[in-house]
């Protein structure tokens, strides 16, 4: 079940939350601590969603989006981690790594669309008196719709590939009997995030 | 003149809708300002067009604190419409204040308030045992985070920022400096560290029946503190995960 109706509707919902990253509001609906548990609940694995949400939130607390500095996308990372876990037969590290990779990949796409926006905005420069406000309104709609569609397409195209790798890599990992270590790892994983946050606060 | 506060407040949420490398938040800024410009130049379409064009240049600041700048520019535009200031003065003030206001916003919101609320939410979950993690309790945690973050930080800044900027105009940075923000930030940070250490302590007690795991938990915290000063957070995380898998394998 690498591609199901469940994946489609979760992609639609997460893409909606994704608008909050940049194009609308910044109410923090997109934070890992919100998206992780939510995707977990929708996928029927709330505990794992929460664990991923907590870990990514702690790691991303000190990552600040200032000006042109764009970090790997945390929303994509956490939602891919949770979604891939469903196909991992209980292995935690592979979905986590795939989530982080997906976050980097989404960042590349984001950089591309931001460059595209630089070209699109010049449309208003050529506007006449009667059309300038209309064009600005249309640009705002363009921002919302293009971001939503971009994210939905990204999820629908990349997720089947990610889940395929998850299934096969997890099969490979379980052969090497480190599965039990990985189960123990879930208990202590939040400590890494806690250390990162403490370091960030102490430094400040 | 009466401020069209609801449309401006609502439009300010779209500030970064068409974020671009060339002029950054310019489209969102003009979009937020349009209701005010329409009111000022309701009888002069040419002037309205001119002012929209003038504000379509480079603009970048903190998205929440942009409300302050919107308020300041509204006051200046009002003065401009009465020929009390020239266009250069409006643009210069806008450009000059965007940087300092962004710095205040980054420090106050991204570095402190958001981090504090994140810690608050994480500790809400860590302090309870695994039997607590039902869908209802998880959703309660999510709602708690969103309510605290937005109603005590985000939304008041956006809404009051417009009034504050409009009333104090160019004096706004001086007024903000009187709030002694540095002390407020220190207090929030200290509370955050205390809550996090307390939660970690309680959590490590809950796993202390396996001494090895509890010891590894604190070792991880110390290593992450040391390493994340030198290396990027994601790299620290990946390194420590690999180290932990290896250690757990050796100790078994």
GROMACS .gro file of C-alpha atoms in nm:
model
  456
    1UNK     CA    1   0.000   0.000   0.000
    2UNK     CA    2   0.254   0.258  -0.112
    3UNK     CA    3  -0.007   0.488  -0.257
    4UNK     CA    4  -0.352   0.500  -0.106
    5UNK     CA    5  -0.652   0.727  -0.057
    6UNK     CA    6  -0.522   0.790   0.296
    7UNK     CA    7  -0.196   0.926   0.155
    8UNK     CA    8  -0.388   1.152  -0.083
    9UNK     CA    9  -0.606   1.313   0.182
   10UNK     CA   10  -0.320   1.348   0.427
   11UNK     CA   11  -0.121   1.521   0.150
   12UNK     CA   12  -0.413   1.759   0.094
   13UNK     CA   13  -0.439   1.842   0.465
   14UNK     CA   14  -0.064   1.878   0.529
   15UNK     CA   15  -0.031   2.099   0.220
   16UNK     CA   16  -0.295   2.325   0.371
   17UNK     CA   17  -0.092   2.347   0.694
   18UNK     CA   18   0.211   2.412   0.477
   19UNK     CA   19   0.067   2.745   0.364
   20UNK     CA   20   0.133   2.863   0.717
   21UNK     CA   21   0.511   2.833   0.671
   22UNK     CA   22   0.530   3.141   0.452
   23UNK     CA   23   0.233   3.244   0.244
   24UNK     CA   24  -0.042   3.285   0.503
   25UNK     CA   25  -0.039   3.387   0.866
   26UNK     CA   26   0.249   3.205   1.038
   27UNK     CA   27   0.014   3.085   1.313
   28UNK     CA   28   0.258   2.795   1.368
   29UNK     CA   29   0.018   2.531   1.236
   30UNK     CA   30   0.321   2.409   1.040
   31UNK     CA   31   0.545   2.341   1.340
   32UNK     CA   32   0.660   1.978   1.383
   33UNK     CA   33   0.492   1.959   1.725
   34UNK     CA   34   0.157   2.021   1.549
   35UNK     CA   35   0.206   1.839   1.218
   36UNK     CA   36   0.375   1.527   1.363
   37UNK     CA   37   0.096   1.431   1.606
   38UNK     CA   38  -0.174   1.532   1.356
   39UNK     CA   39  -0.037   1.311   1.077
   40UNK     CA   40   0.014   1.039   1.340
   41UNK     CA   41  -0.352   1.057   1.442
   42UNK     CA   42  -0.469   1.054   1.078
   43UNK     CA   43  -0.247   0.754   1.005
   44UNK     CA   44  -0.351   0.568   1.321
   45UNK     CA   45  -0.006   0.594   1.484
   46UNK     CA   46  -0.050   0.888   1.728
   47UNK     CA   47   0.235   0.787   1.962
   48UNK     CA   48   0.492   0.775   1.684
   49UNK     CA   49   0.360   1.101   1.537
   50UNK     CA   50   0.404   1.262   1.876
   51UNK     CA   51   0.756   1.125   1.919
   52UNK     CA   52   0.860   1.258   1.578
   53UNK     CA   53   0.688   1.589   1.649
   54UNK     CA   54   0.877   1.629   1.977
   55UNK     CA   55   1.215   1.536   1.824
   56UNK     CA   56   1.184   1.763   1.520
   57UNK     CA   57   1.041   2.049   1.725
   58UNK     CA   58   1.341   2.036   1.959
   59UNK     CA   59   1.589   2.023   1.671
   60UNK     CA   60   1.417   2.300   1.477
   61UNK     CA   61   1.363   2.535   1.772
   62UNK     CA   62   1.694   2.707   1.707
   63UNK     CA   63   1.650   2.716   1.328
   64UNK     CA   64   1.536   3.068   1.240
   65UNK     CA   65   1.414   3.174   0.893
   66UNK     CA   66   1.579   3.513   0.848
   67UNK     CA   67   1.575   3.686   0.507
   68UNK     CA   68   1.723   3.461   0.238
   69UNK     CA   69   1.837   3.193   0.484
   70UNK     CA   70   1.601   2.902   0.420
   71UNK     CA   71   1.641   2.594   0.639
   72UNK     CA   72   1.544   2.238   0.529
   73UNK     CA   73   1.168   2.213   0.557
   74UNK     CA   74   1.065   2.083   0.900
   75UNK     CA   75   0.699   2.029   0.808
   76UNK     CA   76   0.792   1.799   0.520
   77UNK     CA   77   1.058   1.624   0.727
   78UNK     CA   78   0.823   1.538   1.012
   79UNK     CA   79   0.524   1.440   0.795
   80UNK     CA   80   0.737   1.215   0.573
   81UNK     CA   81   0.893   1.054   0.881
   82UNK     CA   82   0.551   0.973   1.024
   83UNK     CA   83   0.402   0.859   0.691
   84UNK     CA   84   0.702   0.638   0.609
   85UNK     CA   85   0.696   0.484   0.956
   86UNK     CA   86   0.366   0.322   0.858
   87UNK     CA   87   0.561   0.110   0.606
   88UNK     CA   88   0.872   0.050   0.816
   89UNK     CA   89   0.761  -0.250   1.025
   90UNK     CA   90   0.854  -0.070   1.347
   91UNK     CA   91   1.197   0.057   1.243
   92UNK     CA   92   1.243   0.420   1.348
   93UNK     CA   93   1.576   0.536   1.202
   94UNK     CA   94   1.502   0.484   0.831
   95UNK     CA   95   1.178   0.691   0.825
   96UNK     CA   96   1.360   0.956   1.025
   97UNK     CA   97   1.647   0.974   0.775
   98UNK     CA   98   1.407   0.973   0.480
   99UNK     CA   99   1.209   1.254   0.644
  100UNK     CA  100   1.521   1.468   0.677
  101UNK     CA  101   1.612   1.401   0.312
  102UNK     CA  102   1.260   1.496   0.202
  103UNK     CA  103   1.298   1.820   0.401
  104UNK     CA  104   1.616   1.902   0.205
  105UNK     CA  105   1.445   1.815  -0.124
  106UNK     CA  106   1.147   2.038  -0.048
  107UNK     CA  107   1.389   2.319   0.034
  108UNK     CA  108   1.533   2.293  -0.319
  109UNK     CA  109   1.184   2.318  -0.466
  110UNK     CA  110   1.111   2.615  -0.240
  111UNK     CA  111   1.424   2.796  -0.359
  112UNK     CA  112   1.316   2.742  -0.717
  113UNK     CA  113   0.964   2.881  -0.665
  114UNK     CA  114   1.098   3.184  -0.479
  115UNK     CA  115   1.320   3.258  -0.780
  116UNK     CA  116   1.018   3.217  -1.004
  117UNK     CA  117   0.829   3.472  -0.788
  118UNK     CA  118   1.099   3.729  -0.871
  119UNK     CA  119   0.993   3.706  -1.235
  120UNK     CA  120   0.620   3.697  -1.164
  121UNK     CA  121   0.617   4.019  -0.960
  122UNK     CA  122   0.730   4.226  -1.258
  123UNK     CA  123   0.377   4.178  -1.395
  124UNK     CA  124   0.262   4.461  -1.168
  125UNK     CA  125   0.536   4.695  -1.297
  126UNK     CA  126   0.365   4.703  -1.637
  127UNK     CA  127   0.013   4.754  -1.497
  128UNK     CA  128  -0.206   5.053  -1.586
  129UNK     CA  129  -0.400   5.270  -1.342
  130UNK     CA  130  -0.716   5.060  -1.370
  131UNK     CA  131  -0.550   4.721  -1.339
  132UNK     CA  132  -0.278   4.763  -1.076
  133UNK     CA  133  -0.488   4.669  -0.771
  134UNK     CA  134  -0.646   4.379  -0.955
  135UNK     CA  135  -0.301   4.247  -1.050
  136UNK     CA  136  -0.175   4.273  -0.691
  137UNK     CA  137  -0.480   4.080  -0.568
  138UNK     CA  138  -0.419   3.817  -0.835
  139UNK     CA  139  -0.055   3.784  -0.731
  140UNK     CA  140  -0.164   3.712  -0.374
  141UNK     CA  141  -0.395   3.438  -0.504
  142UNK     CA  142  -0.113   3.310  -0.722
  143UNK     CA  143   0.108   3.282  -0.411
  144UNK     CA  144  -0.153   3.082  -0.222
  145UNK     CA  145  -0.261   2.850  -0.502
  146UNK     CA  146   0.086   2.783  -0.642
  147UNK     CA  147   0.226   2.698  -0.299
  148UNK     CA  148  -0.064   2.465  -0.224
  149UNK     CA  149  -0.042   2.285  -0.557
  150UNK     CA  150   0.337   2.266  -0.538
  151UNK     CA  151   0.319   2.098  -0.197
  152UNK     CA  152   0.039   1.857  -0.294
  153UNK     CA  153   0.229   1.750  -0.607
  154UNK     CA  154   0.554   1.714  -0.412
  155UNK     CA  155   0.383   1.483  -0.162
  156UNK     CA  156   0.203   1.278  -0.425
  157UNK     CA  157   0.515   1.229  -0.638
  158UNK     CA  158   0.787   1.193  -0.374
  159UNK     CA  159   0.599   0.995  -0.112
  160UNK     CA  160   0.554   0.670  -0.314
  161UNK     CA  161   0.930   0.676  -0.387
  162UNK     CA  162   1.010   0.745  -0.020
  163UNK     CA  163   0.784   0.467   0.103
  164UNK     CA  164   0.936   0.225  -0.150
  165UNK     CA  165   1.285   0.296  -0.009
  166UNK     CA  166   1.151   0.272   0.347
  167UNK     CA  167   1.010  -0.076   0.290
  168UNK     CA  168   1.329  -0.207   0.131
  169UNK     CA  169   1.580  -0.040   0.362
  170UNK     CA  170   1.391  -0.150   0.674
  171UNK     CA  171   1.394  -0.507   0.548
  172UNK     CA  172   1.772  -0.475   0.512
  173UNK     CA  173   1.815  -0.325   0.863
  174UNK     CA  174   1.608  -0.593   1.035
  175UNK     CA  175   1.840  -0.859   0.889
  176UNK     CA  176   2.129  -0.715   1.091
  177UNK     CA  177   1.954  -0.755   1.426
  178UNK     CA  178   1.984  -0.397   1.536
  179UNK     CA  179   1.608  -0.370   1.556
  180UNK     CA  180   1.601  -0.400   1.938
  181UNK     CA  181   1.862  -0.122   1.969
  182UNK     CA  182   1.640   0.097   1.757
  183UNK     CA  183   1.340   0.025   1.980
  184UNK     CA  184   1.547   0.135   2.283
  185UNK     CA  185   1.658   0.438   2.087
  186UNK     CA  186   1.303   0.578   2.074
  187UNK     CA  187   1.316   0.617   2.453
  188UNK     CA  188   1.628   0.833   2.453
  189UNK     CA  189   1.593   1.018   2.122
  190UNK     CA  190   1.429   1.330   2.271
  191UNK     CA  191   1.745   1.384   2.481
  192UNK     CA  192   1.940   1.489   2.169
  193UNK     CA  193   1.681   1.758   2.094
  194UNK     CA  194   1.681   1.870   2.457
  195UNK     CA  195   2.060   1.911   2.442
  196UNK     CA  196   2.035   2.115   2.120
  197UNK     CA  197   1.777   2.349   2.275
  198UNK     CA  198   1.973   2.390   2.599
  199UNK     CA  199   2.285   2.475   2.401
  200UNK     CA  200   2.089   2.732   2.201
  201UNK     CA  201   1.946   2.897   2.514
  202UNK     CA  202   2.277   2.894   2.702
  203UNK     CA  203   2.455   3.050   2.403
  204UNK     CA  204   2.200   3.331   2.383
  205UNK     CA  205  -0.919   5.977   0.984
  206UNK     CA  206  -1.069   5.641   1.088
  207UNK     CA  207  -0.832   5.347   1.032
  208UNK     CA  208  -0.978   5.050   0.834
  209UNK     CA  209  -0.825   4.820   1.094
  210UNK     CA  210  -1.000   4.491   1.009
  211UNK     CA  211  -0.904   4.482   0.638
  212UNK     CA  212  -0.545   4.591   0.711
  213UNK     CA  213  -0.510   4.339   0.995
  214UNK     CA  214  -0.650   4.059   0.778
  215UNK     CA  215  -0.437   4.154   0.478
  216UNK     CA  216  -0.120   4.161   0.691
  217UNK     CA  217  -0.142   3.778   0.713
  218UNK     CA  218  -0.057   3.767   0.341
  219UNK     CA  219   0.263   3.969   0.383
  220UNK     CA  220   0.488   3.690   0.251
  221UNK     CA  221   0.250   3.537  -0.005
  222UNK     CA  222   0.472   3.622  -0.300
  223UNK     CA  223   0.807   3.629  -0.119
  224UNK     CA  224   1.081   3.676  -0.378
  225UNK     CA  225   1.457   3.734  -0.387
  226UNK     CA  226   1.434   4.063  -0.570
  227UNK     CA  227   1.199   4.268  -0.350
  228UNK     CA  228   1.109   4.016  -0.079
  229UNK     CA  229   0.780   4.114   0.094
  230UNK     CA  230   0.687   4.399  -0.141
  231UNK     CA  231   0.364   4.248  -0.280
  232UNK     CA  232   0.227   4.164   0.066
  233UNK     CA  233   0.320   4.505   0.203
  234UNK     CA  234   0.138   4.695  -0.074
  235UNK     CA  235  -0.156   4.453  -0.044
  236UNK     CA  236  -0.186   4.540   0.330
  237UNK     CA  237  -0.162   4.911   0.263
  238UNK     CA  238  -0.420   4.930  -0.019
  239UNK     CA  239  -0.731   4.988   0.204
  240UNK     CA  240  -0.560   5.290   0.362
  241UNK     CA  241  -0.431   5.431   0.031
  242UNK     CA  242  -0.780   5.388  -0.118
  243UNK     CA  243  -0.924   5.590   0.170
  244UNK     CA  244  -0.664   5.865   0.135
  245UNK     CA  245  -0.691   5.895  -0.242
  246UNK     CA  246  -1.052   5.796  -0.303
  247UNK     CA  247  -1.096   6.089  -0.541
  248UNK     CA  248  -0.758   6.077  -0.710
  249UNK     CA  249  -0.698   5.755  -0.905
  250UNK     CA  250  -0.369   5.881  -1.049
  251UNK     CA  251  -0.224   5.956  -0.706
  252UNK     CA  252  -0.340   5.617  -0.576
  253UNK     CA  253  -0.160   5.448  -0.869
  254UNK     CA  254   0.152   5.653  -0.800
  255UNK     CA  255   0.163   5.563  -0.430
  256UNK     CA  256   0.105   5.192  -0.496
  257UNK     CA  257   0.393   5.198  -0.744
  258UNK     CA  258   0.613   5.384  -0.495
  259UNK     CA  259   0.558   5.119  -0.226
  260UNK     CA  260   0.612   4.828  -0.466
  261UNK     CA  261   0.989   4.843  -0.409
  262UNK     CA  262   1.209   4.632  -0.180
  263UNK     CA  263   1.067   4.562   0.163
  264UNK     CA  264   1.172   4.309   0.425
  265UNK     CA  265   1.111   4.286   0.796
  266UNK     CA  266   0.975   4.048   1.059
  267UNK     CA  267   0.627   3.933   0.944
  268UNK     CA  268   0.454   4.004   1.279
  269UNK     CA  269   0.629   4.335   1.346
  270UNK     CA  270   0.556   4.448   0.989
  271UNK     CA  271   0.227   4.576   1.139
  272UNK     CA  272   0.429   4.842   1.319
  273UNK     CA  273   0.577   4.957   0.989
  274UNK     CA  274   0.239   4.946   0.820
  275UNK     CA  275   0.110   5.179   1.096
  276UNK     CA  276   0.410   5.412   1.059
  277UNK     CA  277   0.374   5.427   0.680
  278UNK     CA  278  -0.001   5.493   0.718
  279UNK     CA  279   0.074   5.799   0.932
  280UNK     CA  280   0.341   5.918   0.688
  281UNK     CA  281   0.115   5.863   0.388
  282UNK     CA  282  -0.152   6.069   0.560
  283UNK     CA  283   0.104   6.348   0.608
  284UNK     CA  284   0.213   6.310   0.244
  285UNK     CA  285  -0.145   6.345   0.122
  286UNK     CA  286  -0.156   6.681   0.305
  287UNK     CA  287   0.181   6.780   0.153
  288UNK     CA  288   0.348   6.786   0.497
  289UNK     CA  289   0.627   6.544   0.396
  290UNK     CA  290   0.772   6.439   0.061
  291UNK     CA  291   0.777   6.091  -0.093
  292UNK     CA  292   1.150   6.051  -0.025
  293UNK     CA  293   1.095   6.097   0.347
  294UNK     CA  294   0.824   5.828   0.350
  295UNK     CA  295   1.044   5.579   0.168
  296UNK     CA  296   1.356   5.662   0.370
  297UNK     CA  297   1.176   5.611   0.700
  298UNK     CA  298   1.025   5.284   0.579
  299UNK     CA  299   1.365   5.149   0.470
  300UNK     CA  300   1.550   5.278   0.775
  301UNK     CA  301   1.310   5.126   1.028
  302UNK     CA  302   1.261   4.786   0.857
  303UNK     CA  303   1.602   4.658   0.974
  304UNK     CA  304   1.583   4.748   1.345
  305UNK     CA  305   1.220   4.629   1.366
  306UNK     CA  306   1.315   4.298   1.201
  307UNK     CA  307   1.597   4.256   1.456
  308UNK     CA  308   1.356   4.313   1.746
  309UNK     CA  309   1.106   4.067   1.595
  310UNK     CA  310   1.363   3.796   1.527
  311UNK     CA  311   1.496   3.815   1.880
  312UNK     CA  312   1.163   3.848   2.056
  313UNK     CA  313   0.952   3.607   1.851
  314UNK     CA  314   1.166   3.354   1.662
  315UNK     CA  315   1.447   3.323   1.919
  316UNK     CA  316   1.245   3.349   2.237
  317UNK     CA  317   0.865   3.333   2.226
  318UNK     CA  318   0.837   3.055   1.968
  319UNK     CA  319   1.116   2.857   2.137
  320UNK     CA  320   0.949   2.901   2.476
  321UNK     CA  321   0.609   2.783   2.346
  322UNK     CA  322   0.779   2.488   2.173
  323UNK     CA  323   0.947   2.386   2.499
  324UNK     CA  324   0.618   2.433   2.682
  325UNK     CA  325   0.441   2.196   2.439
  326UNK     CA  326   0.724   1.939   2.439
  327UNK     CA  327   0.732   1.934   2.821
  328UNK     CA  328   0.353   1.896   2.833
  329UNK     CA  329   0.401   1.563   2.656
  330UNK     CA  330   0.730   1.456   2.820
  331UNK     CA  331   0.599   1.507   3.174
  332UNK     CA  332   0.313   1.263   3.118
  333UNK     CA  333   0.368   0.890   3.074
  334UNK     CA  334   0.305   0.693   2.757
  335UNK     CA  335  -0.047   0.601   2.878
  336UNK     CA  336  -0.133   0.967   2.840
  337UNK     CA  337  -0.085   0.965   2.463
  338UNK     CA  338  -0.443   0.923   2.345
  339UNK     CA  339  -0.566   1.119   2.044
  340UNK     CA  340  -0.779   1.345   2.269
  341UNK     CA  341  -0.486   1.439   2.496
  342UNK     CA  342  -0.259   1.496   2.198
  343UNK     CA  343  -0.513   1.729   2.035
  344UNK     CA  344  -0.553   1.912   2.369
  345UNK     CA  345  -0.175   1.971   2.369
  346UNK     CA  346  -0.182   2.100   2.012
  347UNK     CA  347  -0.465   2.342   2.091
  348UNK     CA  348  -0.292   2.460   2.408
  349UNK     CA  349   0.025   2.539   2.213
  350UNK     CA  350  -0.163   2.726   1.940
  351UNK     CA  351  -0.373   2.927   2.188
  352UNK     CA  352  -0.077   3.031   2.405
  353UNK     CA  353   0.143   3.117   2.106
  354UNK     CA  354  -0.115   3.311   1.908
  355UNK     CA  355  -0.332   3.479   2.170
  356UNK     CA  356  -0.049   3.588   2.400
  357UNK     CA  357   0.207   3.674   2.134
  358UNK     CA  358   0.135   3.667   1.764
  359UNK     CA  359  -0.212   3.821   1.725
  360UNK     CA  360  -0.177   4.107   1.979
  361UNK     CA  361   0.151   4.211   1.811
  362UNK     CA  362  -0.011   4.214   1.467
  363UNK     CA  363  -0.320   4.403   1.580
  364UNK     CA  364  -0.173   4.648   1.831
  365UNK     CA  365   0.131   4.704   1.607
  366UNK     CA  366  -0.085   4.890   1.356
  367UNK     CA  367  -0.218   5.131   1.623
  368UNK     CA  368   0.121   5.165   1.790
  369UNK     CA  369   0.296   5.243   1.461
  370UNK     CA  370   0.026   5.488   1.357
  371UNK     CA  371   0.026   5.673   1.690
  372UNK     CA  372   0.401   5.692   1.753
  373UNK     CA  373   0.523   5.693   1.393
  374UNK     CA  374   0.902   5.743   1.376
  375UNK     CA  375   0.934   5.741   1.757
  376UNK     CA  376   0.834   5.376   1.768
  377UNK     CA  377   1.183   5.227   1.817
  378UNK     CA  378   1.251   5.466   2.108
  379UNK     CA  379   0.917   5.366   2.265
  380UNK     CA  380   0.994   4.995   2.225
  381UNK     CA  381   1.335   5.037   2.387
  382UNK     CA  382   1.159   5.166   2.701
  383UNK     CA  383   0.989   4.827   2.748
  384UNK     CA  384   1.323   4.678   2.866
  385UNK     CA  385   1.282   4.386   2.628
  386UNK     CA  386   1.625   4.248   2.715
  387UNK     CA  387   1.513   4.173   3.071
  388UNK     CA  388   1.187   4.017   2.952
  389UNK     CA  389   1.380   3.794   2.712
  390UNK     CA  390   1.620   3.687   2.990
  391UNK     CA  391   1.329   3.590   3.218
  392UNK     CA  392   1.149   3.391   2.943
  393UNK     CA  393   1.476   3.214   2.858
  394UNK     CA  394   1.550   3.123   3.220
  395UNK     CA  395   1.195   2.988   3.266
  396UNK     CA  396   1.240   2.783   2.945
  397UNK     CA  397   1.570   2.631   3.062
  398UNK     CA  398   1.422   2.550   3.406
  399UNK     CA  399   1.112   2.380   3.262
  400UNK     CA  400   1.325   2.180   3.018
  401UNK     CA  401   1.573   2.062   3.283
  402UNK     CA  402   1.292   1.974   3.524
  403UNK     CA  403   1.107   1.774   3.255
  404UNK     CA  404   1.429   1.596   3.154
  405UNK     CA  405   1.491   1.503   3.518
  406UNK     CA  406   1.137   1.362   3.561
  407UNK     CA  407   1.166   1.178   3.228
  408UNK     CA  408   1.502   1.022   3.318
  409UNK     CA  409   1.353   0.900   3.650
  410UNK     CA  410   1.070   0.735   3.457
  411UNK     CA  411   1.324   0.532   3.254
  412UNK     CA  412   1.565   0.470   3.544
  413UNK     CA  413   1.464   0.103   3.575
  414UNK     CA  414   1.702   0.060   3.282
  415UNK     CA  415   2.012   0.237   3.416
  416UNK     CA  416   2.195   0.219   3.084
  417UNK     CA  417   1.919   0.408   2.904
  418UNK     CA  418   1.900   0.676   3.176
  419UNK     CA  419   2.279   0.724   3.163
  420UNK     CA  420   2.272   0.745   2.785
  421UNK     CA  421   1.989   0.999   2.806
  422UNK     CA  422   2.204   1.245   3.008
  423UNK     CA  423   2.516   1.168   2.803
  424UNK     CA  424   2.321   1.262   2.490
  425UNK     CA  425   2.213   1.592   2.642
  426UNK     CA  426   2.571   1.683   2.733
  427UNK     CA  427   2.711   1.576   2.396
  428UNK     CA  428   2.440   1.765   2.207
  429UNK     CA  429   2.513   2.081   2.410
  430UNK     CA  430   2.883   2.062   2.326
  431UNK     CA  431   2.849   1.956   1.961
  432UNK     CA  432   2.570   2.190   1.852
  433UNK     CA  433   2.795   2.487   1.929
  434UNK     CA  434   3.026   2.371   1.651
  435UNK     CA  435   2.808   2.180   1.401
  436UNK     CA  436   2.462   2.227   1.246
  437UNK     CA  437   2.173   2.083   1.451
  438UNK     CA  438   2.063   1.825   1.192
  439UNK     CA  439   2.421   1.694   1.163
  440UNK     CA  440   2.450   1.671   1.544
  441UNK     CA  441   2.127   1.476   1.548
  442UNK     CA  442   2.241   1.233   1.277
  443UNK     CA  443   2.581   1.180   1.447
  444UNK     CA  444   2.428   1.111   1.786
  445UNK     CA  445   2.167   0.872   1.645
  446UNK     CA  446   2.445   0.666   1.483
  447UNK     CA  447   2.651   0.680   1.806
  448UNK     CA  448   2.353   0.568   2.011
  449UNK     CA  449   2.274   0.273   1.784
  450UNK     CA  450   2.636   0.159   1.806
  451UNK     CA  451   2.651   0.203   2.185
  452UNK     CA  452   2.323   0.022   2.240
  453UNK     CA  453   2.459  -0.264   2.028
  454UNK     CA  454   2.787  -0.281   2.226
  455UNK     CA  455   2.619  -0.260   2.566
  456UNK     CA  456   2.363  -0.531   2.497
   0.00000   0.00000   0.00000
